[in-house]
GROMACS .gro file of C-alpha atoms in nm:
model
  277
    1MET     CA    1  -9.906  -8.519 -21.447
    2MET     CA    2 -10.194  -8.735 -21.578
    3GLU     CA    3 -10.439  -8.836 -21.325
    4GLY     CA    4 -10.368  -9.168 -21.159
    5GLU     CA    5  -9.991  -9.134 -21.215
    6MET     CA    6  -9.779  -9.109 -20.889
    7GLU     CA    7  -9.498  -8.875 -20.838
    8SER     CA    8  -9.163  -9.087 -20.817
    9GLY     CA    9  -8.840  -9.008 -20.631
   10PRO     CA   10  -8.776  -8.772 -20.338
   11ALA     CA   11  -8.852  -8.407 -20.365
   12SER     CA   12  -8.501  -8.286 -20.280
   13THR     CA   13  -8.340  -8.491 -20.577
   14VAL     CA   14  -8.174  -8.252 -20.853
   15GLU     CA   15  -8.209  -8.432 -21.176
   16ALA     CA   16  -7.895  -8.440 -21.385
   17PRO     CA   17  -7.864  -8.263 -21.696
   18SER     CA   18  -7.978  -8.456 -22.000
   19ASP     CA   19  -7.722  -8.545 -22.254
   20GLY     CA   20  -7.796  -8.252 -22.441
   21GLY     CA   21  -7.788  -8.019 -22.122
   22GLU     CA   22  -7.496  -7.784 -22.046
   23SER     CA   23  -7.237  -7.900 -21.799
   24TRP     CA   24  -7.191  -7.718 -21.455
   25PHE     CA   25  -6.888  -7.526 -21.552
   26ALA     CA   26  -7.023  -7.405 -21.897
   27GLY     CA   27  -7.103  -7.060 -21.766
   28PHE     CA   28  -6.740  -6.984 -21.677
   29ASP     CA   29  -6.499  -6.808 -21.920
   30GLY     CA   30  -6.261  -6.978 -22.131
   31ASP     CA   31  -5.955  -6.926 -21.877
   32THR     CA   32  -6.150  -7.048 -21.578
   33GLN     CA   33  -6.268  -7.366 -21.775
   34GLY     CA   34  -5.918  -7.442 -21.889
   35TRP     CA   35  -5.798  -7.408 -21.524
   36LEU     CA   36  -6.079  -7.634 -21.414
   37GLU     CA   37  -5.980  -7.878 -21.669
   38ASN     CA   38  -5.609  -7.880 -21.578
   39LYS     CA   39  -5.731  -7.944 -21.221
   40GLY     CA   40  -5.921  -8.251 -21.347
   41TRP     CA   41  -6.238  -8.096 -21.205
   42THR     CA   42  -6.430  -8.108 -21.531
   43ALA     CA   43  -6.458  -8.479 -21.543
   44GLU     CA   44  -6.722  -8.680 -21.362
   45GLY     CA   45  -6.719  -8.602 -21.004
   46GLY     CA   46  -6.496  -8.293 -21.055
   47LEU     CA   47  -6.736  -8.062 -20.882
   48THR     CA   48  -6.741  -8.276 -20.575
   49GLN     CA   49  -6.360  -8.282 -20.573
   50MET     CA   50  -6.340  -7.912 -20.602
   51VAL     CA   51  -6.576  -7.850 -20.298
   52ARG     CA   52  -6.366  -8.098 -20.093
   53ALA     CA   53  -6.044  -7.922 -20.186
   54HIS     CA   54  -6.180  -7.580 -20.103
   55ARG     CA   55  -6.303  -7.703 -19.757
   56SER     CA   56  -5.952  -7.866 -19.703
   57LEU     CA   57  -5.783  -7.535 -19.793
   58GLU     CA   58  -6.026  -7.327 -19.573
   59SER     CA   59  -5.961  -7.570 -19.279
   60MET     CA   60  -5.584  -7.536 -19.314
   61MET     CA   61  -5.598  -7.147 -19.325
   62GLY     CA   62  -5.802  -7.159 -19.014
   63ARG     CA   63  -5.542  -7.332 -18.802
   64ASP     CA   64  -5.279  -7.171 -18.587
   65LYS     CA   65  -5.365  -6.807 -18.730
   66VAL     CA   66  -5.147  -6.521 -18.624
   67VAL     CA   67  -5.330  -6.198 -18.604
   68TRP     CA   68  -5.155  -5.916 -18.772
   69PRO     CA   69  -5.090  -5.615 -18.537
   70LYS     CA   70  -5.321  -5.323 -18.613
   71ASP     CA   71  -5.051  -5.065 -18.558
   72ALA     CA   72  -4.716  -5.024 -18.372
   73GLN     CA   73  -4.895  -4.991 -18.029
   74ASP     CA   74  -5.072  -5.328 -18.062
   75LYS     CA   75  -4.856  -5.485 -17.810
   76THR     CA   76  -5.040  -5.801 -17.775
   77ALA     CA   77  -5.027  -5.894 -18.130
   78TRP     CA   78  -4.669  -5.791 -18.164
   79ALA     CA   79  -4.569  -6.002 -17.854
   80GLU     CA   80  -4.720  -6.321 -18.028
   81ILE     CA   81  -4.549  -6.246 -18.352
   82HIS     CA   82  -4.216  -6.204 -18.158
   83ARG     CA   83  -4.270  -6.522 -17.971
   84ARG     CA   84  -4.310  -6.728 -18.288
   85MET     CA   85  -4.005  -6.555 -18.418
   86GLY     CA   86  -3.788  -6.676 -18.129
   87VAL     CA   87  -3.754  -6.349 -17.963
   88PRO     CA   88  -3.651  -6.411 -17.607
   89SER     CA   89  -3.815  -6.270 -17.306
   90ALA     CA   90  -3.483  -6.101 -17.174
   91TRP     CA   91  -3.192  -5.977 -17.352
   92GLU     CA   92  -2.941  -6.204 -17.140
   93ASP     CA   93  -3.112  -6.506 -17.315
   94TYR     CA   94  -2.932  -6.410 -17.637
   95GLY     CA   95  -2.625  -6.567 -17.494
   96LEU     CA   96  -2.412  -6.341 -17.702
   97VAL     CA   97  -2.019  -6.380 -17.648
   98PRO     CA   98  -1.798  -6.065 -17.653
   99LEU     CA   99  -1.520  -6.023 -17.899
  100GLY     CA  100  -1.161  -5.978 -17.826
  101ALA     CA  101  -0.907  -5.753 -17.986
  102ASP     CA  102  -0.855  -6.001 -18.282
  103GLY     CA  103  -1.225  -5.993 -18.371
  104LYS     CA  104  -1.271  -6.357 -18.231
  105PRO     CA  105  -1.505  -6.459 -17.949
  106ASP     CA  106  -1.339  -6.411 -17.620
  107GLU     CA  107  -1.525  -6.489 -17.283
  108ALA     CA  108  -1.260  -6.284 -17.094
  109ALA     CA  109  -1.328  -5.975 -17.301
  110ASP     CA  110  -1.519  -5.665 -17.192
  111ARG     CA  111  -1.907  -5.732 -17.234
  112SER     CA  112  -2.022  -5.390 -17.279
  113TYR     CA  113  -2.067  -5.411 -17.659
  114ALA     CA  114  -2.206  -5.775 -17.659
  115ASP     CA  115  -2.452  -5.680 -17.392
  116GLY     CA  116  -2.551  -5.361 -17.564
  117MET     CA  117  -2.638  -5.522 -17.893
  118ALA     CA  118  -2.827  -5.789 -17.711
  119GLN     CA  119  -3.039  -5.509 -17.564
  120VAL     CA  120  -3.081  -5.363 -17.908
  121PHE     CA  121  -3.190  -5.683 -18.073
  122LEU     CA  122  -3.455  -5.735 -17.802
  123LYS     CA  123  -3.579  -5.384 -17.855
  124LEU     CA  124  -3.611  -5.433 -18.229
  125GLY     CA  125  -3.762  -5.780 -18.199
  126VAL     CA  126  -3.492  -5.985 -18.347
  127GLY     CA  127  -3.520  -6.370 -18.288
  128ARG     CA  128  -3.250  -6.572 -18.117
  129GLU     CA  129  -3.145  -6.752 -18.424
  130THR     CA  130  -3.127  -6.437 -18.644
  131ALA     CA  131  -2.932  -6.258 -18.366
  132SER     CA  132  -2.688  -6.545 -18.338
  133ALA     CA  133  -2.640  -6.535 -18.704
  134LEU     CA  134  -2.577  -6.168 -18.703
  135ALA     CA  135  -2.321  -6.209 -18.431
  136THR     CA  136  -2.135  -6.478 -18.616
  137GLU     CA  137  -2.111  -6.266 -18.924
  138HIS     CA  138  -1.999  -5.964 -18.725
  139ALA     CA  139  -1.736  -6.173 -18.566
  140LYS     CA  140  -1.604  -6.287 -18.909
  141LEU     CA  141  -1.606  -5.932 -19.034
  142GLN     CA  142  -1.437  -5.796 -18.717
  143ALA     CA  143  -1.161  -6.064 -18.729
  144MET     CA  144  -1.107  -5.979 -19.096
  145LEU     CA  145  -1.082  -5.595 -19.031
  146ALA     CA  146  -0.843  -5.664 -18.737
  147ALA     CA  147  -0.623  -5.880 -18.945
  148ALA     CA  148  -0.607  -5.621 -19.222
  149ASP     CA  149  -0.525  -5.347 -18.973
  150ASN     CA  150  -0.261  -5.546 -18.813
  151ASP     CA  151  -0.103  -5.624 -19.163
  152ALA     CA  152  -0.132  -5.257 -19.255
  153PHE     CA  153   0.049  -5.153 -18.918
  154GLN     CA  154   0.327  -5.406 -18.970
  155ARG     CA  155   0.390  -5.258 -19.319
  156THR     CA  156   0.392  -4.899 -19.179
  157SER     CA  157   0.617  -5.007 -18.892
  158ALA     CA  158   0.877  -5.176 -19.105
  159GLN     CA  159   0.891  -4.889 -19.341
  160ASP     CA  160   0.930  -4.640 -19.058
  161PHE     CA  161   1.200  -4.848 -18.896
  162ASP     CA  162   1.393  -4.865 -19.225
  163ALA     CA  163   1.354  -4.497 -19.284
  164LEU     CA  164   1.476  -4.421 -18.928
  165ARG     CA  165   1.794  -4.626 -18.976
  166ARG     CA  166   1.868  -4.444 -19.295
  167GLU     CA  167   1.805  -4.119 -19.118
  168TRP     CA  168   2.035  -4.204 -18.820
  169GLY     CA  169   2.308  -4.346 -19.052
  170GLY     CA  170   2.624  -4.453 -18.873
  171GLU     CA  171   2.457  -4.392 -18.522
  172ALA     CA  172   2.165  -4.625 -18.585
  173ASP     CA  173   2.295  -4.925 -18.394
  174SER     CA  174   2.402  -4.708 -18.087
  175ARG     CA  175   2.071  -4.522 -18.092
  176LEU     CA  176   1.867  -4.845 -18.105
  177ALA     CA  177   2.085  -4.975 -17.822
  178ALA     CA  178   2.004  -4.670 -17.616
  179ALA     CA  179   1.635  -4.728 -17.682
  180GLN     CA  180   1.678  -5.086 -17.558
  181ARG     CA  181   1.834  -4.953 -17.246
  182ALA     CA  182   1.557  -4.696 -17.181
  183SER     CA  183   1.300  -4.978 -17.212
  184ARG     CA  184   1.492  -5.206 -16.977
  185ALA     CA  185   1.528  -4.913 -16.739
  186PHE     CA  186   1.146  -4.845 -16.730
  187GLY     CA  187   1.077  -5.235 -16.704
  188LEU     CA  188   0.860  -5.213 -17.027
  189GLU     CA  189   0.708  -5.544 -17.122
  190PRO     CA  190   0.684  -5.632 -17.487
  191ALA     CA  191   0.302  -5.618 -17.457
  192THR     CA  192   0.337  -5.251 -17.316
  193MET     CA  193   0.590  -5.170 -17.598
  194GLY     CA  194   0.342  -5.288 -17.852
  195LYS     CA  195   0.075  -5.060 -17.709
  196ILE     CA  196   0.288  -4.757 -17.727
  197GLU     CA  197   0.415  -4.831 -18.060
  198ARG     CA  198   0.056  -4.846 -18.192
  199ALA     CA  199  -0.041  -4.533 -18.016
  200ILE     CA  200   0.237  -4.304 -18.119
  201GLY     CA  201   0.396  -4.487 -18.406
  202THR     CA  202   0.723  -4.675 -18.452
  203ARG     CA  203   0.935  -4.366 -18.545
  204SER     CA  204   0.816  -4.162 -18.256
  205MET     CA  205   0.849  -4.448 -17.993
  206LEU     CA  206   1.204  -4.547 -18.118
  207THR     CA  207   1.315  -4.170 -18.111
  208LEU     CA  208   1.176  -4.093 -17.779
  209LEU     CA  209   1.332  -4.419 -17.610
  210ALA     CA  210   1.667  -4.344 -17.793
  211GLU     CA  211   1.684  -4.001 -17.646
  212ILE     CA  212   1.583  -4.134 -17.291
  213GLY     CA  213   1.833  -4.412 -17.341
  214THR     CA  214   2.115  -4.159 -17.426
  215ALA     CA  215   2.018  -3.935 -17.131
  216ILE     CA  216   2.051  -4.223 -16.900
  217SER     CA  217   2.403  -4.320 -17.024
  218GLU     CA  218   2.513  -3.969 -16.998
  219ASP     CA  219   2.384  -3.944 -16.643
  220ARG     CA  220   2.551  -4.257 -16.524
  221GLY     CA  221   2.878  -4.153 -16.682
  222SER     CA  222   2.867  -3.808 -16.503
  223GLY     CA  223   2.745  -3.931 -16.161
  224ALA     CA  224   2.500  -3.642 -16.144
  225GLY     CA  225   2.148  -3.678 -16.023
  226GLY     CA  226   1.875  -3.674 -16.290
  227PHE     CA  227   1.728  -4.007 -16.378
  228GLY     CA  228   1.863  -4.226 -16.085
  229SER     CA  229   1.819  -3.971 -15.817
  230GLY     CA  230   1.464  -3.866 -15.951
  231GLY     CA  231   1.343  -4.208 -15.854
  232TRP     CA  232   1.275  -4.318 -16.205
  233LEU     CA  233   1.517  -4.626 -16.177
  234THR     CA  234   1.331  -4.943 -16.072
  235PRO     CA  235   1.487  -5.186 -15.840
  236GLU     CA  236   1.488  -5.447 -16.118
  237ALA     CA  237   1.664  -5.196 -16.361
  238ALA     CA  238   1.909  -5.115 -16.087
  239ASN     CA  239   1.992  -5.474 -16.004
  240ALA     CA  240   2.038  -5.546 -16.387
  241ARG     CA  241   2.287  -5.241 -16.404
  242LEU     CA  242   2.500  -5.368 -16.118
  243VAL     CA  243   2.520  -5.702 -16.278
  244GLU     CA  244   2.641  -5.531 -16.591
  245LEU     CA  245   2.870  -5.331 -16.411
  246ARG     CA  246   3.036  -5.612 -16.233
  247GLY     CA  247   3.140  -5.739 -16.578
  248ASP     CA  248   3.283  -5.407 -16.694
  249ARG     CA  249   3.641  -5.396 -16.611
  250GLU     CA  250   3.681  -5.024 -16.690
  251TRP     CA  251   3.423  -4.916 -16.456
  252THR     CA  252   3.541  -5.158 -16.187
  253GLN     CA  253   3.902  -5.004 -16.222
  254ARG     CA  254   3.732  -4.655 -16.200
  255TYR     CA  255   3.541  -4.748 -15.888
  256PHE     CA  256   3.841  -4.902 -15.705
  257ALA     CA  257   4.047  -4.605 -15.799
  258GLY     CA  258   3.799  -4.375 -15.622
  259ASP     CA  259   3.617  -4.240 -15.920
  260LYS     CA  260   3.348  -4.000 -15.768
  261GLY     CA  261   3.116  -4.083 -16.083
  262ALA     CA  262   3.148  -4.470 -16.034
  263ILE     CA  263   3.095  -4.448 -15.669
  264ALA     CA  264   2.799  -4.223 -15.703
  265GLU     CA  265   2.643  -4.449 -15.954
  266TYR     CA  266   2.697  -4.758 -15.749
  267ASP     CA  267   2.549  -4.587 -15.443
  268ARG     CA  268   2.255  -4.482 -15.642
  269LEU     CA  269   2.196  -4.841 -15.766
  270ILE     CA  270   2.251  -5.007 -15.417
  271SER     CA  271   1.995  -4.755 -15.287
  272ALA     CA  272   1.748  -4.849 -15.565
  273VAL     CA  273   1.769  -5.205 -15.507
  274ALA     CA  274   1.729  -5.159 -15.132
  275ASN     CA  275   1.380  -5.009 -15.204
  276ARG     CA  276   1.271  -5.344 -15.361
  277GLY     CA  277   0.924  -5.448 -15.220
   0.00000   0.00000   0.00000
């Protein structure tokens, strides 16, 4: 600086490069320069825009951070993660509905399985929405499996019934009638019959009931003890038999003729009806 000249401009001002000087991004490699150019940061004011973008990103990353647990024992960090995932504080809050035998939600069904799964979900840190979705998918799968199992059982039952009729031949109708008598004598409801059939199979159930029904008929004809005197005959079954006998002209004739077997059967039936209630 020549004597007498005064320094101009503030000391902190950085002079822009001359027209022949290098740009601020000239020191970067080609890929980085291309990236900056695609971002529009190589134009005038680009450096300022890049700084602002970086600060904005840094600010967003700093908001609402979740600290990743140090290890499986970092309960505080895991609790915060579970809270944000929607994990309830108690397993009852999952609100899982138990499934019925058909695989569909049933409030009246046993809650053991649903409650057990809710406790497992809480233990594993499963969120409420995820648990609900899993329960829904499980219900669909259970319903599908139950329907498939029922279809398979119906097919097998029909096959067993047809095979048994062929095996019994000419006695099929009488044996099936005997099976019906046995079910009425025991007071078996359709639902109970269905459970027995699924437990032992159609063939085994019909064979067993036919044998019991035949034994009942033989016992009634002989007037001996056995089924009736053993206390197996229910008051309802005894009353039904009395109604049946009143319309049986042959039995009525035998009874009034003093047939011991008919009289003994009538006495047993009356005794059984008297025990009602």
